[in-house]
N, CA, C and O of each residue as an XYZ file, in Angstrom:
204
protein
N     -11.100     -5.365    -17.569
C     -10.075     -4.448    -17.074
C      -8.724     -4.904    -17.646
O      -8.410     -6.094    -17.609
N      -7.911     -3.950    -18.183
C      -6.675     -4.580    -18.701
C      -5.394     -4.946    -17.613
O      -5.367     -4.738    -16.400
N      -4.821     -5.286    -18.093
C      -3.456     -5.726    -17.606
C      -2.838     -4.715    -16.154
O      -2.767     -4.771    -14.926
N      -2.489     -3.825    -17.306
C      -1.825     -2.482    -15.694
C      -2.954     -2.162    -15.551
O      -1.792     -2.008    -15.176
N      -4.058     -1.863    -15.426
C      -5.132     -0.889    -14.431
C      -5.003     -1.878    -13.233
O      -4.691     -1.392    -12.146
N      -5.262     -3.530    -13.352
C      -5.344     -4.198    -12.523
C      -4.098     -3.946    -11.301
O      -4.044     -3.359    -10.220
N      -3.197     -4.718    -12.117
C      -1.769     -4.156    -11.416
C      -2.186     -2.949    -10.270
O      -2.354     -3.104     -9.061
N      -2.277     -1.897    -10.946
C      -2.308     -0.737    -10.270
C      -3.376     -0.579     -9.153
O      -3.339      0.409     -8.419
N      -4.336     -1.547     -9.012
C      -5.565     -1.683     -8.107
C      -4.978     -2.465     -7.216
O      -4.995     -2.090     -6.044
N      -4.431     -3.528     -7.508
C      -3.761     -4.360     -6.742
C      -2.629     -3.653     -5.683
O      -2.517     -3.921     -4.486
N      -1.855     -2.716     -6.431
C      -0.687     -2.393     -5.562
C      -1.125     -1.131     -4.848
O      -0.544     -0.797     -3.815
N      -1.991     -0.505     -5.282
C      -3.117      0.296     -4.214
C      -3.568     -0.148     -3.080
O      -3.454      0.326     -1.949
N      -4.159     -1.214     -3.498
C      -4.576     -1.973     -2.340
C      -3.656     -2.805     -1.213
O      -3.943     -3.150     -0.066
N      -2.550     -2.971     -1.928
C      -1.184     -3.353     -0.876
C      -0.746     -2.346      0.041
O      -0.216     -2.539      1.135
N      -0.978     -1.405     -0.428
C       0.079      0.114      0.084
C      -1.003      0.607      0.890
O      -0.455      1.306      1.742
N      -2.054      0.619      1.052
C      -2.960      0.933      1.702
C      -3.271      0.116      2.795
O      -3.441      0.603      3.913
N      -3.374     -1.239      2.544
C      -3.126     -2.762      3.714
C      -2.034     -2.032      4.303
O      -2.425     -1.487      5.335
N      -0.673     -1.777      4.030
C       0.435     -1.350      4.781
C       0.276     -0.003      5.311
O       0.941      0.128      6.339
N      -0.266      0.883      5.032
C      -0.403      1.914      5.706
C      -1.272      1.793      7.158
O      -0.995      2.386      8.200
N      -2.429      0.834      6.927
C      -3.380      0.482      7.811
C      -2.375      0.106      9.396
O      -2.405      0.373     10.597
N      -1.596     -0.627      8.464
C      -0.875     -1.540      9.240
C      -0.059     -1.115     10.009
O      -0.123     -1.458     11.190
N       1.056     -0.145      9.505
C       1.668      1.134     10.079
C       1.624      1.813     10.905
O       2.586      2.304     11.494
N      -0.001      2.053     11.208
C      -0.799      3.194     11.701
C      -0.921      2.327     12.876
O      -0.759      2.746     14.022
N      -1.227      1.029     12.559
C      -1.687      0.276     13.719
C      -0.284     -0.150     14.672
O      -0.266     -0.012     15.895
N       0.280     -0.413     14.281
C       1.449     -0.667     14.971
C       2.351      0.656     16.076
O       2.971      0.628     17.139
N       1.946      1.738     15.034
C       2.448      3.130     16.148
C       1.504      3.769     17.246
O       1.809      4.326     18.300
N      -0.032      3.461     16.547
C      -0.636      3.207     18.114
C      -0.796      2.558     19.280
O      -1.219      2.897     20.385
N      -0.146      1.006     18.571
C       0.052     -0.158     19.856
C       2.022      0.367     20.450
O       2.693     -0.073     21.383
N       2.169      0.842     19.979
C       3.458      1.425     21.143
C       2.825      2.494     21.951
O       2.948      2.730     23.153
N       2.172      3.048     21.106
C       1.924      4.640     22.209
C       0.680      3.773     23.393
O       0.242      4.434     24.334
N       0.339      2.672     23.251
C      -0.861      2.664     24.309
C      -0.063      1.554     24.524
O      -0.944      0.698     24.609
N       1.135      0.875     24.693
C       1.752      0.298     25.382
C       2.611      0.979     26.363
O       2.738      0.739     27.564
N       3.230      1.954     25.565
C       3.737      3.177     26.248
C       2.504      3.611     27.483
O       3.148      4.136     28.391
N       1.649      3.603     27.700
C       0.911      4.450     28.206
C       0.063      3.431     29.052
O      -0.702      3.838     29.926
N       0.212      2.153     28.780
C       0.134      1.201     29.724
C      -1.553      0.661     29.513
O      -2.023      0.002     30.440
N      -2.450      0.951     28.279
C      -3.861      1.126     28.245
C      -4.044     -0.106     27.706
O      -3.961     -0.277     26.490
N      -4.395     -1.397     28.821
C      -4.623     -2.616     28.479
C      -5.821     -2.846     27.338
O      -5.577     -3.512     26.332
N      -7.092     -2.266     27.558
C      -7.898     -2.003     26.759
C      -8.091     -2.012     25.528
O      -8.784     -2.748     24.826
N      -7.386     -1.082     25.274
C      -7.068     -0.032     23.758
C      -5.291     -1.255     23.148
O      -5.047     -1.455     21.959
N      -4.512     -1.754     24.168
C      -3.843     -2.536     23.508
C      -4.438     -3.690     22.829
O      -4.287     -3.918     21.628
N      -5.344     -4.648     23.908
C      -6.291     -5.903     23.194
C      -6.708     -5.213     21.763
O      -6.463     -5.680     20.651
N      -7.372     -4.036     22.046
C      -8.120     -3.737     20.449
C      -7.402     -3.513     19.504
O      -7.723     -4.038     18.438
N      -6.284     -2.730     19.549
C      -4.864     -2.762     18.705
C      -4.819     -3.938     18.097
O      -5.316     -4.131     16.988
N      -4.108     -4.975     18.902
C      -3.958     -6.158     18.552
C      -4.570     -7.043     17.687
O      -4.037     -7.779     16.857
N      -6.083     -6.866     18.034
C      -6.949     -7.900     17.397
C      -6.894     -7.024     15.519
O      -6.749     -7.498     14.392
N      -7.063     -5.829     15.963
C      -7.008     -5.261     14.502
C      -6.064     -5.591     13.809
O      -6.210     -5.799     12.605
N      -4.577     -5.738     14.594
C      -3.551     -6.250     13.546
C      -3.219     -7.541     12.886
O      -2.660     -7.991     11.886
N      -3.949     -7.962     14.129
C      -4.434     -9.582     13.781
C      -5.402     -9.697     12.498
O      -5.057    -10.545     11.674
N      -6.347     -9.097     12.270
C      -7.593     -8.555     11.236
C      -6.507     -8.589      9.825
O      -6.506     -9.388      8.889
N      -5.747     -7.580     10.046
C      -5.004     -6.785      9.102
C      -3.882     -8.005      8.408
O      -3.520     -8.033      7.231
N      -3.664     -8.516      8.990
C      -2.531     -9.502      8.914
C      -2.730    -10.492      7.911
O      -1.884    -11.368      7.732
């Protein structure tokens, strides 16, 4: 694989880690917001995962 394709797999794969991440973080407000101990632990551990 050359030079930039890699690059470009790589920073795909960053922006996508961050989107994950994003996503995860605006659902742990809304189920903090909403008080759902449950669904916060699982939040969490995922961002923990993600991290």
């Amino acid at each position: 694989m050359n030079s930039n394709r890699l690059q470009a797999v790589t920073k795909a794969k960053e922006t996508h880690r961050q989107s994950i991440q994003k996503s995860l973080e605006h659902r742990l407000q809304v189920a903090r917001a909403k008080g759902d101990e449950k669904l916060i632990r699982q939040l969490e551990a995922e961002l923990k995962y993600f991290s």
